[in-house]
Amino acid sequence: MLTLDEIREYAGVNGLVSPAAEESRKKYGANVMTPPAREPLWKQYLKNFDSPIIRILLFAVAISAIVSIAEGSGLLNTLAIIIAILLATGISFYNEYHSSREFDVLNAHRDDMAVKVVRDSNPTVVPSRDIVVGDLVLLEAGDAIPADGWLLASDGLFCDESAFTGESEPVQKEKQDNVLKGSFVTAGKGRMIAGAVGDAAEMGVIAATLGIDHATKTPLESKLETLAGLISKFGYVMAVLICSTLIIRGILTGDLTGPNLATANHLLQYFMLAVVIVVAAVPEGLPMSVALSLSLAMRKMTRANCLVRRLVACETIGSATSVCTDKTGTLTKNQMEVIEASVTGPAVPAGEPVTPAEWITLNAAVNGTAYLEEREDGRVIVIGNSTEGALLRWLRAHAIDYRMQRKKIPVVRQYLFDGKRKRMSTVVNLNGRRFLLVKGAPEILSGLCAAAPDLSGVGVLASRAMRTLAFAHREITGDDENESDLVWDGYVGIRDPLRDDIAASVARCQHAGIRVRMVTGDNPVTAQAIAREAGIIKGGTVMTGKEFRALSAEAQVTAAKSLDVMARAEPMDKFLLVQALQKTGAVVAVTGDGTNDAPALKHADVGLAMGMAGTEVAREASDIILLDDSFASIVSAVWWGRALYENIQRFLLFQLTINFCACILVFIAPLLGYPEPFTIIEILWINIIMDTLAAFALCSEAPHRGLIDHSPVPRDAPIITPFMWVSIAITGAFLVFSGLLQLGTGFLGGKTDAEIGTVFFAAFIIAAVINGFNCRAMDGKMPQFFKGNPTFFLVIAGIVLIQVIIIQFGGAIFGTVPLTPEEWVTIAVAAAVPVLVIGFLIRCAFGWYRAAKKYPAGA
């Protein structure tokens, strides 16, 4: 920003003429911040291919295509995998693009604010974007400061700089003080000359630092990458194993007789079988499942007032172990209110005030310059000093119209508040008599009273982090308007109160295993009182930002573990705290509304900005925007995030069970001399269509109350739980054994090879579908059977219906033969009942084990 002397030399202090304004715009830029560089849409889409599962699928496509071309058939399977990839990446891209559009609409009018300036020697109004360096800006209470600059004049001007400092109390600004773009004038008036606009303003400088990419993998991304590595190793090991086994068998049986065409044909068949196993092992439906789960969670969270800007943040918030929140506007209402008073309430005097309550009411209504403005949306905004606004709100809450009082009682003279006097006085006429009304700091007014008042009540309010304001008066005789020999009337306690649901929301977070920490610019006493009332302090430490900054990096990590409150925090202190907590392995969520919160929002695992009170810089840096500015919405976001994670686990349990069985069956059946259990088109049905439909079914499960009753899943915890491994192993072993028994004996039905194979295929699909009911019961607990997920039953019924149609009418494509009704009944009973019983026994066993070990659900 240019210094005041530099601006005087460049543009003077009397305002610009239009040609000079245009020259300044060319030299110093326009008053708009350059938005973060948006990647082209094609790059945004290609980023969705940077996934380990997608990379495995691409590899499978390459192998499948090569084999299909060599064989002259099988391209349908290759095409199906490509379609699965395009669907998964397309869904993810569309949702993030749609969210980005909604975010742009939210910020569309940020630079249209009208600003009063002096141009061509005349006062005029121009949009904020047209302000240039050297412009003379006229300021008054209620104005947003449009650029960084210097005050040329100040008449009791106070600024709300909470977006930068976190302090809820306005700061008094004198002549030649600097003011910052993004702050607000709360009282008084003045003239400012612009010294920095757009990107050069402090807000723009902070926004520019957010372009540095320090992104880390989310917990879900890390776990899926680990799972993809495990699955790929399993597929490759199985492929090598089957190739080796079949080659050895070929040598022993005489199929491989040397370098001839027959041997080459057998080797190609072995290789194709290995490729089928790799394709069967890879969960083609997983990217689709993740994309669908994220998409569903994103829409549900938007309805719950959480606009998701980064899709994976839906899951990350569910994994959060720590929330670092600011105070003003997040925990509190960012609105000063009278909390307590020495009188039971305000009272309107019938004539001359008699009681202390009547004198306080008159003083609060008349001895001030603030006023209330009712907006069309029903909100009541304070124009002017926030402390005076609290008094007016207090009167309004008791059905007292301060405007009527001001109209009835004319003001003769006012002496405005200043930092040295710490009081404000107003001379009024009451029925021909003049009175002096004084309000200010209790310790100051008590010394001006004729009789010393009892200040013990004031001390109690101060200990509860309230700002106390005292009232006194006296009748003026002659011309003596001195503030002495006053009559003490009483006092009020004023504070920016907590939101109504904060204590309950913080308690719910803590119950869910999430540590809430408060970072504020308030002094330690005030911060501690607010944090205690919100329920944040739970035996941890209270530390100032200066103390935290003075520690070494290692000591900051140690201190962060026990920290409950950071007071007197500067803009980068929250960022340092986030870094320290992440080094402990914590998944950190950060809430904030101010420009000073942006670095921490950007670098946290998930940043939550305020949609109503948040600055554009904070919103730009965030992953999720709380549209209602309510901390309570974080609890809803956590709930949906955990539900999303559990739904992905449900689908993994379902699909890995199927893939495990398919791989083992394809491997063992030829070794036992049985025909290949699946055709290519049948594997296509199992791997693509059924997986996609199952993703819709299992990823639509509604969240349940138990999700908020256990601690977050640790960052390093595998996504496949012990319960899931046991279920996959036991259920899979049963399906493999039963499948081989059917292929070898036809015990469920069938006389010819085609009939036996058809019954096997039908029974395998029915058993896999019925296992979907078991997969709903994550961690051994079955949700309410019919409630919460009607999609599941529709999809399951649809899969069964399609399976019947395939077998009865699709024999030419799938190589099946029609079955009789009796055979269908036998298959349904034999496939469904054992699978459901096995699932029930596994859940019972885990329930008994958990009870014996005294582990809570989710532990």
Short mmCIF file of N, CA, C and O in Angstrom, two decimals, residues 715-758:
data_model
loop_
_atom_site.label_atom_id
_atom_site.label_comp_id
_atom_site.label_asym_id
_atom_site.label_seq_id
_atom_site.Cartn_x
_atom_site.Cartn_y
_atom_site.Cartn_z
N ARG A 715 -7.02 -42.11 10.79
CA ARG A 715 -6.51 -41.87 9.43
C ARG A 715 -5.81 -43.11 8.88
O ARG A 715 -5.89 -43.41 7.69
N ASP A 716 -5.08 -43.85 9.75
CA ASP A 716 -4.31 -44.99 9.28
C ASP A 716 -5.06 -46.31 9.39
O ASP A 716 -4.51 -47.37 9.12
N ALA A 717 -6.34 -46.27 9.77
CA ALA A 717 -7.12 -47.50 9.88
C ALA A 717 -7.50 -47.99 8.49
O ALA A 717 -7.90 -47.20 7.64
N PRO A 718 -7.37 -49.29 8.23
CA PRO A 718 -7.75 -49.80 6.90
C PRO A 718 -9.25 -49.69 6.68
O PRO A 718 -10.04 -49.74 7.63
N ILE A 719 -9.63 -49.53 5.44
CA ILE A 719 -11.05 -49.37 5.13
C ILE A 719 -11.78 -50.70 5.25
O ILE A 719 -12.99 -50.73 5.47
N ILE A 720 -11.06 -51.81 5.13
CA ILE A 720 -11.66 -53.13 5.33
C ILE A 720 -11.45 -53.52 6.79
O ILE A 720 -10.33 -53.75 7.23
N THR A 721 -12.53 -53.61 7.54
CA THR A 721 -12.45 -53.91 8.97
C THR A 721 -12.34 -55.42 9.19
O THR A 721 -12.61 -56.22 8.28
N PRO A 722 -11.96 -55.85 10.40
CA PRO A 722 -11.93 -57.29 10.69
C PRO A 722 -13.27 -57.98 10.44
O PRO A 722 -13.31 -59.10 9.93
N PHE A 723 -14.36 -57.30 10.80
CA PHE A 723 -15.68 -57.88 10.53
C PHE A 723 -15.85 -58.13 9.03
O PHE A 723 -16.39 -59.17 8.62
N MET A 724 -15.41 -57.19 8.20
CA MET A 724 -15.56 -57.34 6.76
C MET A 724 -14.71 -58.50 6.24
O MET A 724 -15.16 -59.29 5.40
N TRP A 725 -13.46 -58.62 6.74
CA TRP A 725 -12.59 -59.71 6.29
C TRP A 725 -13.20 -61.06 6.64
O TRP A 725 -13.20 -61.99 5.82
N VAL A 726 -13.70 -61.18 7.86
CA VAL A 726 -14.29 -62.45 8.28
C VAL A 726 -15.52 -62.76 7.43
O VAL A 726 -15.72 -63.91 6.98
N SER A 727 -16.35 -61.75 7.18
CA SER A 727 -17.54 -61.95 6.37
C SER A 727 -17.18 -62.36 4.95
O SER A 727 -17.79 -63.27 4.38
N ILE A 728 -16.18 -61.69 4.36
CA ILE A 728 -15.74 -62.03 3.00
C ILE A 728 -15.22 -63.46 2.95
O ILE A 728 -15.56 -64.24 2.05
N ALA A 729 -14.40 -63.82 3.93
CA ALA A 729 -13.79 -65.16 3.93
C ALA A 729 -14.83 -66.26 4.11
O ALA A 729 -14.85 -67.24 3.35
N ILE A 730 -15.70 -66.11 5.11
CA ILE A 730 -16.67 -67.18 5.41
C ILE A 730 -17.73 -67.27 4.33
O ILE A 730 -18.02 -68.36 3.80
N THR A 731 -18.33 -66.14 3.98
CA THR A 731 -19.37 -66.16 2.95
C THR A 731 -18.78 -66.59 1.61
O THR A 731 -19.39 -67.39 0.87
N GLY A 732 -17.59 -66.07 1.30
CA GLY A 732 -16.94 -66.44 0.04
C GLY A 732 -16.62 -67.92 -0.02
O GLY A 732 -16.82 -68.58 -1.06
N ALA A 733 -16.11 -68.47 1.08
CA ALA A 733 -15.79 -69.90 1.10
C ALA A 733 -17.04 -70.75 0.87
O ALA A 733 -17.01 -71.75 0.15
N PHE A 734 -18.16 -70.35 1.49
CA PHE A 734 -19.41 -71.08 1.29
C PHE A 734 -19.83 -71.03 -0.17
O PHE A 734 -20.22 -72.06 -0.76
N LEU A 735 -19.78 -69.87 -0.80
CA LEU A 735 -20.20 -69.74 -2.19
C LEU A 735 -19.29 -70.53 -3.13
O LEU A 735 -19.76 -71.15 -4.09
N VAL A 736 -17.98 -70.50 -2.85
CA VAL A 736 -17.04 -71.25 -3.69
C VAL A 736 -17.30 -72.75 -3.57
O VAL A 736 -17.38 -73.49 -4.58
N PHE A 737 -17.42 -73.24 -2.33
CA PHE A 737 -17.65 -74.66 -2.12
C PHE A 737 -18.97 -75.11 -2.76
O PHE A 737 -19.04 -76.13 -3.45
N SER A 738 -20.02 -74.32 -2.54
CA SER A 738 -21.33 -74.67 -3.11
C SER A 738 -21.28 -74.63 -4.64
O SER A 738 -21.87 -75.50 -5.31
N GLY A 739 -20.57 -73.62 -5.19
CA GLY A 739 -20.48 -73.51 -6.63
C GLY A 739 -19.75 -74.67 -7.26
O GLY A 739 -20.18 -75.23 -8.29
N LEU A 740 -18.64 -75.08 -6.66
CA LEU A 740 -17.90 -76.23 -7.18
C LEU A 740 -18.71 -77.51 -7.06
O LEU A 740 -18.67 -78.38 -7.95
N LEU A 741 -19.46 -77.62 -5.96
CA LEU A 741 -20.30 -78.81 -5.78
C LEU A 741 -21.37 -78.88 -6.87
O LEU A 741 -21.66 -79.97 -7.41
N GLN A 742 -21.95 -77.75 -7.22
CA GLN A 742 -22.96 -77.73 -8.28
C GLN A 742 -22.32 -78.05 -9.63
O GLN A 742 -22.87 -78.84 -10.41
N LEU A 743 -21.17 -77.47 -9.92
CA LEU A 743 -20.50 -77.73 -11.19
C LEU A 743 -20.10 -79.19 -11.31
O LEU A 743 -20.10 -79.77 -12.41
N GLY A 744 -19.74 -79.79 -10.17
CA GLY A 744 -19.27 -81.17 -10.23
C GLY A 744 -20.37 -82.20 -10.15
O GLY A 744 -20.23 -83.29 -10.73
N THR A 745 -21.47 -81.88 -9.46
CA THR A 745 -22.51 -82.90 -9.23
C THR A 745 -23.88 -82.49 -9.73
O THR A 745 -24.74 -83.35 -9.93
N GLY A 746 -24.11 -81.19 -9.88
CA GLY A 746 -25.45 -80.73 -10.27
C GLY A 746 -26.48 -81.00 -9.20
O GLY A 746 -27.65 -81.27 -9.50
N PHE A 747 -26.09 -80.89 -7.92
CA PHE A 747 -27.00 -81.25 -6.83
C PHE A 747 -28.23 -80.34 -6.73
O PHE A 747 -29.26 -80.71 -6.18
N LEU A 748 -28.12 -79.11 -7.26
CA LEU A 748 -29.27 -78.20 -7.22
C LEU A 748 -30.19 -78.40 -8.42
O LEU A 748 -31.30 -77.86 -8.46
N GLY A 749 -29.73 -79.15 -9.40
CA GLY A 749 -30.55 -79.35 -10.59
C GLY A 749 -29.72 -79.35 -11.85
O GLY A 749 -28.58 -78.86 -11.88
N GLY A 750 -30.26 -79.90 -12.91
CA GLY A 750 -29.58 -79.95 -14.18
C GLY A 750 -29.02 -81.31 -14.49
O GLY A 750 -28.45 -81.98 -13.62
N LYS A 751 -29.18 -81.71 -15.76
CA LYS A 751 -28.65 -83.00 -16.19
C LYS A 751 -27.53 -82.82 -17.20
O LYS A 751 -26.49 -83.48 -17.14
N THR A 752 -27.73 -81.94 -18.15
CA THR A 752 -26.68 -81.67 -19.13
C THR A 752 -25.74 -80.62 -18.58
O THR A 752 -26.03 -79.93 -17.61
N ASP A 753 -24.57 -80.46 -19.26
CA ASP A 753 -23.60 -79.45 -18.85
C ASP A 753 -24.22 -78.05 -18.91
O ASP A 753 -23.97 -77.20 -18.04
N ALA A 754 -25.04 -77.81 -19.95
CA ALA A 754 -25.66 -76.48 -20.09
C ALA A 754 -26.63 -76.22 -18.95
O ALA A 754 -26.67 -75.09 -18.39
N GLU A 755 -27.42 -77.23 -18.55
CA GLU A 755 -28.38 -77.03 -17.46
C GLU A 755 -27.66 -76.85 -16.13
O GLU A 755 -28.04 -76.00 -15.32
N ILE A 756 -26.62 -77.65 -15.91
CA ILE A 756 -25.85 -77.52 -14.65
C ILE A 756 -25.21 -76.15 -14.57
O ILE A 756 -25.24 -75.47 -13.52
N GLY A 757 -24.63 -75.68 -15.69
CA GLY A 757 -23.99 -74.37 -15.71
C GLY A 757 -24.99 -73.24 -15.50
O GLY A 757 -24.71 -72.24 -14.83
N THR A 758 -26.20 -73.39 -16.09
CA THR A 758 -27.23 -72.37 -15.93
C THR A 758 -27.69 -72.28 -14.48
O THR A 758 -27.85 -71.19 -13.92
#
